[in-house]
Amino acid sequence: MFRGAISRRLLHTSSSSLARIIPNRTRITKEISPEEVFRFQQQQQQQTTHTRFSLPRNTNGIITPQDPIYEILSQRTLVIERQIEFMNLFIGFEQANKYSIMNTQGERIGHMEEKDVGILKIIGRQFFRLHRPFTIDVFDRYGRLALTIKRPFSFINSHIKALLPGYDDRDNLMYEVVGESVQSWHLWRRRYNLFKLQDEEQNEYEQFGMVDAPFLSFDFPIRNEVGDVMASVDRNWVGLGRELFTDTGVYILRFDQESFSGVTGYGQISNHGY
């Protein structure tokens, strides 16, 4: 109300009255010297607080609750769906892969994206196909980088590494290898040996599981040293049309005994899980 009264009063005030009320002010400009600019930048840097990030203390490759990937891997079961690549669908052109990560309720809790930078990598995708190198970044539900999966080029046996990301005091991205998958050659079977970081100082790895599945299998159980199933990666059938004409699929990751409830054909399930 007070502001409205002032507005109405100004409307009835003549221009000469306004001239008496508002003094005539002239803005004075002054060129700033380089020394003054430097001092100003120093003051700004001193006032700005810098948050320091460091690699998590993942002794022997153990993932802790402070890691962004922890929320994803703490699920008993994960559903990973590969998105349809339309250029691959229509003209057979290989595109970078993208995946959605969901829990058993269908809630999206993360996603994965394959890096595809540079014309040489794009060309390599078309020729090397299953033998091509790739780098896949895993993000949590908040978009934070949680894990990076890398595979170099290989003629026969693939070697995949799981790297945990972190940042130094200058915000430079750093990685720590926490696990590996090394393929073992076989003429008609798909065999993989799985390792975890055992001694980070000596860079030693300990095998904790293996996969031995037929060539055209859709189920890849992970067995421990006594042959019990501790986890599995299964590809679900999504329909004849989608399987034939698209390079997509739905993958189910099971991590403990409860996640195998109602599922048959795996034999003895380990009580300890993954």
Coordinates of C-alpha atoms in Angstrom, one line a residue:
M1 CA 0.0 0.0 0.0
F2 CA 2.8 2.4 0.9
R3 CA 4.6 1.5 -2.4
G4 CA 1.3 2.2 -4.4
A5 CA 0.9 5.6 -2.8
I6 CA 4.4 6.6 -3.8
S7 CA 3.7 5.4 -7.4
R8 CA 0.6 7.5 -7.6
R9 CA 2.3 10.5 -6.2
L10 CA 5.1 10.3 -8.8
L11 CA 2.6 10.1 -11.6
H12 CA 1.3 13.6 -10.6
T13 CA 4.7 15.1 -10.2
S14 CA 5.9 17.4 -13.0
S15 CA 9.1 16.8 -14.8
S16 CA 10.7 19.9 -13.2
S17 CA 9.9 18.5 -9.8
L18 CA 11.5 15.2 -10.8
A19 CA 14.6 17.1 -11.8
R20 CA 14.8 18.6 -8.4
I21 CA 14.4 15.3 -6.6
I22 CA 16.9 13.3 -8.7
P23 CA 20.3 14.9 -8.7
N24 CA 22.3 15.0 -11.9
R25 CA 25.0 12.3 -11.6
T26 CA 27.7 11.5 -14.1
R27 CA 29.3 8.0 -14.2
I28 CA 33.1 8.2 -14.2
T29 CA 34.9 5.3 -16.0
K30 CA 38.4 4.2 -15.2
E31 CA 40.6 1.7 -17.0
I32 CA 41.6 -1.2 -14.7
S33 CA 45.3 -2.0 -14.8
P34 CA 46.6 -5.6 -15.2
E35 CA 47.9 -5.5 -11.6
E36 CA 44.4 -4.8 -10.3
V37 CA 43.0 -7.6 -12.3
F38 CA 45.6 -10.0 -10.9
R39 CA 44.8 -8.9 -7.3
F40 CA 41.1 -9.4 -7.9
Q41 CA 41.6 -12.9 -9.3
Q42 CA 43.7 -13.8 -6.3
Q43 CA 41.0 -12.6 -3.9
Q44 CA 38.4 -14.6 -5.8
Q45 CA 40.5 -17.7 -5.5
Q46 CA 41.0 -17.3 -1.8
Q47 CA 37.3 -16.8 -1.2
T48 CA 36.3 -19.8 -3.3
T49 CA 36.3 -23.0 -1.4
H50 CA 37.5 -26.1 -3.3
T51 CA 36.1 -29.5 -2.3
R52 CA 38.7 -32.2 -2.5
F53 CA 37.9 -35.5 -3.9
S54 CA 40.0 -38.6 -3.7
L55 CA 39.9 -42.2 -4.6
P56 CA 37.8 -44.1 -2.1
R57 CA 39.6 -46.4 0.3
N58 CA 38.7 -49.6 -1.5
T59 CA 41.2 -51.9 0.2
N60 CA 41.7 -55.0 -2.0
G61 CA 39.0 -53.8 -4.4
I62 CA 36.1 -53.9 -1.9
I63 CA 33.4 -51.5 -2.8
T64 CA 32.1 -49.4 0.1
P65 CA 28.8 -47.6 0.7
Q66 CA 30.6 -44.3 -0.2
D67 CA 31.0 -45.5 -3.8
P68 CA 28.2 -44.5 -6.2
I69 CA 28.1 -48.0 -7.7
Y70 CA 27.3 -49.4 -4.2
E71 CA 23.5 -48.7 -4.5
I72 CA 23.3 -50.5 -7.8
L73 CA 25.3 -53.6 -6.8
S74 CA 23.5 -53.8 -3.4
Q75 CA 20.4 -55.0 -5.3
R76 CA 19.7 -58.7 -5.2
T77 CA 18.6 -58.7 -8.8
L78 CA 19.3 -56.2 -11.7
V79 CA 17.5 -55.9 -15.0
I80 CA 19.6 -54.4 -17.8
E81 CA 17.9 -53.5 -21.0
R82 CA 19.8 -52.6 -24.1
Q83 CA 18.2 -49.8 -26.1
I84 CA 17.3 -50.2 -29.8
E85 CA 19.9 -48.9 -32.2
F86 CA 17.8 -47.5 -35.1
M87 CA 20.7 -47.1 -37.6
N88 CA 21.6 -50.7 -36.9
L89 CA 18.0 -51.7 -37.4
F90 CA 17.5 -50.0 -40.7
I91 CA 20.9 -50.0 -42.4
G92 CA 23.0 -52.3 -40.3
F93 CA 25.3 -49.5 -39.0
E94 CA 26.8 -50.2 -35.6
Q95 CA 26.1 -47.5 -33.0
A96 CA 27.4 -46.9 -29.5
N97 CA 25.5 -49.1 -27.0
K98 CA 23.2 -47.7 -24.3
Y99 CA 21.6 -49.6 -21.5
S100 CA 19.1 -48.9 -18.8
I101 CA 19.7 -50.4 -15.3
M102 CA 16.5 -51.3 -13.3
N103 CA 15.6 -53.1 -10.2
T104 CA 12.9 -55.9 -10.0
Q105 CA 10.2 -53.3 -9.6
G106 CA 11.1 -51.7 -13.0
E107 CA 12.5 -48.6 -11.3
R108 CA 15.4 -47.1 -13.2
I109 CA 18.4 -46.9 -10.9
G110 CA 21.1 -46.1 -13.4
H111 CA 22.3 -46.4 -17.0
M112 CA 25.3 -47.3 -19.1
E113 CA 26.7 -45.6 -22.1
E114 CA 29.4 -46.7 -24.5
K115 CA 32.0 -44.1 -25.5
D116 CA 32.2 -43.7 -29.2
V117 CA 34.5 -40.8 -29.9
G118 CA 36.3 -40.2 -33.2
I119 CA 35.8 -41.4 -36.8
L120 CA 38.4 -44.2 -36.4
K121 CA 36.4 -45.8 -33.5
I122 CA 33.2 -45.5 -35.5
I123 CA 34.9 -47.3 -38.5
G124 CA 36.4 -49.9 -36.2
R125 CA 32.9 -50.8 -34.9
Q126 CA 31.8 -51.7 -38.4
F127 CA 34.7 -54.1 -39.1
F128 CA 35.8 -55.6 -35.8
R129 CA 32.3 -56.1 -34.3
L130 CA 32.8 -58.6 -31.4
H131 CA 36.5 -58.1 -31.3
R132 CA 36.5 -54.4 -31.2
P133 CA 37.7 -52.4 -28.1
F134 CA 35.1 -50.5 -26.0
T135 CA 34.8 -48.4 -23.0
I136 CA 31.4 -48.3 -21.1
D137 CA 30.6 -45.8 -18.3
V138 CA 28.1 -46.8 -15.6
F139 CA 26.1 -43.9 -14.0
D140 CA 23.9 -44.0 -11.0
R141 CA 20.4 -42.6 -10.8
Y142 CA 21.8 -39.1 -10.1
G143 CA 24.0 -39.1 -13.2
R144 CA 27.3 -39.7 -11.2
L145 CA 30.0 -41.8 -12.8
A146 CA 30.0 -45.0 -10.8
L147 CA 32.1 -47.5 -12.8
T148 CA 34.0 -47.8 -16.0
I149 CA 34.3 -51.0 -18.0
K150 CA 37.1 -51.3 -20.5
R151 CA 38.0 -54.0 -23.1
P152 CA 41.0 -53.6 -25.5
F153 CA 41.1 -55.0 -28.9
S154 CA 41.5 -58.8 -29.0
F155 CA 41.8 -61.4 -31.8
I156 CA 40.7 -64.4 -29.7
N157 CA 40.4 -64.0 -25.9
S158 CA 38.9 -60.9 -24.4
H159 CA 40.2 -59.2 -21.3
I160 CA 37.7 -56.9 -19.5
K161 CA 38.6 -54.6 -16.6
A162 CA 36.2 -52.9 -14.1
L163 CA 37.6 -49.6 -12.9
L164 CA 36.4 -47.5 -10.0
P165 CA 36.5 -43.8 -10.7
G166 CA 37.8 -41.1 -8.3
Y167 CA 39.1 -37.5 -8.4
D168 CA 42.3 -36.0 -7.1
D169 CA 42.7 -32.6 -5.5
R170 CA 42.7 -30.9 -8.9
D171 CA 39.5 -32.7 -10.0
N172 CA 41.5 -34.9 -12.4
L173 CA 39.7 -38.2 -13.1
M174 CA 41.5 -41.3 -11.7
Y175 CA 40.8 -45.0 -11.8
E176 CA 41.4 -48.0 -9.7
V177 CA 41.0 -51.5 -11.1
V178 CA 38.8 -53.6 -8.8
G179 CA 38.1 -56.6 -11.0
E180 CA 38.8 -58.4 -14.3
S181 CA 37.3 -61.0 -16.6
V182 CA 39.7 -63.0 -18.7
Q183 CA 38.3 -65.3 -21.4
S184 CA 39.7 -68.8 -21.7
W185 CA 39.7 -70.1 -25.3
H186 CA 37.6 -73.1 -26.2
L187 CA 36.4 -74.3 -29.6
W188 CA 32.6 -74.5 -28.8
R189 CA 32.2 -73.2 -25.2
R190 CA 32.3 -69.7 -23.7
R191 CA 34.6 -69.7 -20.7
Y192 CA 35.6 -66.7 -18.5
N193 CA 37.7 -66.5 -15.4
L194 CA 36.7 -63.8 -12.9
F195 CA 39.2 -62.0 -10.6
K196 CA 39.1 -59.4 -7.9
L197 CA 41.8 -57.2 -6.6
Q198 CA 43.6 -59.0 -3.8
D199 CA 46.6 -56.8 -3.0
E200 CA 46.6 -53.3 -4.4
E201 CA 50.2 -52.6 -3.5
Q202 CA 51.5 -55.7 -5.3
N203 CA 48.8 -55.4 -8.0
E204 CA 47.8 -59.0 -7.4
Y205 CA 44.4 -60.6 -8.3
E206 CA 42.6 -63.6 -6.9
Q207 CA 40.1 -65.7 -8.9
F208 CA 36.7 -65.8 -7.2
G209 CA 34.6 -67.4 -9.9
M210 CA 34.3 -68.8 -13.5
V211 CA 31.8 -69.1 -16.3
D212 CA 31.6 -72.2 -18.5
A213 CA 28.6 -72.1 -20.8
P214 CA 27.7 -73.5 -24.3
F215 CA 28.4 -71.3 -27.3
L216 CA 24.7 -70.4 -27.9
S217 CA 23.7 -70.3 -24.3
F218 CA 21.4 -67.6 -22.8
D219 CA 22.4 -68.4 -19.2
F220 CA 25.8 -67.7 -17.8
P221 CA 26.1 -69.0 -14.2
I222 CA 29.1 -67.9 -12.1
R223 CA 30.5 -70.8 -10.0
N224 CA 32.9 -70.7 -7.1
E225 CA 35.8 -73.1 -6.4
V226 CA 33.5 -76.0 -5.4
G227 CA 31.2 -75.6 -8.4
D228 CA 28.2 -73.9 -6.5
V229 CA 26.4 -71.1 -8.3
M230 CA 27.1 -67.7 -6.6
A231 CA 25.6 -65.4 -9.3
S232 CA 24.5 -65.4 -12.9
V233 CA 24.0 -63.3 -16.0
D234 CA 21.1 -64.4 -18.1
R235 CA 19.7 -63.1 -21.3
N236 CA 15.9 -63.2 -21.6
W237 CA 14.1 -64.0 -24.8
V238 CA 12.3 -60.8 -26.0
G239 CA 10.5 -62.1 -29.0
L240 CA 11.4 -63.5 -32.4
G241 CA 11.1 -60.2 -34.3
R242 CA 13.2 -58.2 -31.9
E243 CA 15.9 -60.9 -31.7
L244 CA 16.2 -61.2 -35.4
F245 CA 16.0 -57.6 -36.6
T246 CA 17.5 -55.7 -33.6
D247 CA 20.7 -56.1 -31.7
T248 CA 19.0 -55.6 -28.3
G249 CA 18.2 -57.7 -25.3
V250 CA 17.2 -57.9 -21.7
Y251 CA 19.8 -59.2 -19.2
I252 CA 19.0 -60.4 -15.7
L253 CA 21.8 -60.3 -13.1
R254 CA 21.3 -62.4 -9.9
F255 CA 23.6 -61.9 -6.9
D256 CA 22.5 -64.1 -4.1
Q257 CA 20.5 -67.2 -3.1
E258 CA 17.2 -65.4 -2.7
S259 CA 17.4 -64.0 -6.3
F260 CA 17.3 -67.6 -7.6
S261 CA 14.0 -68.3 -5.8
G262 CA 11.7 -70.1 -8.2
V263 CA 14.4 -70.5 -10.9
T264 CA 15.5 -74.0 -11.8
G265 CA 18.3 -75.6 -13.8
Y266 CA 21.2 -74.0 -11.9
G267 CA 22.1 -76.9 -9.5
Q268 CA 23.5 -76.1 -6.1
I269 CA 23.2 -72.4 -5.1
S270 CA 25.9 -71.0 -2.8
N271 CA 24.7 -69.6 0.5
H272 CA 27.3 -66.8 0.4
G273 CA 26.2 -65.4 -2.9
Y274 CA 28.4 -63.0 -4.9

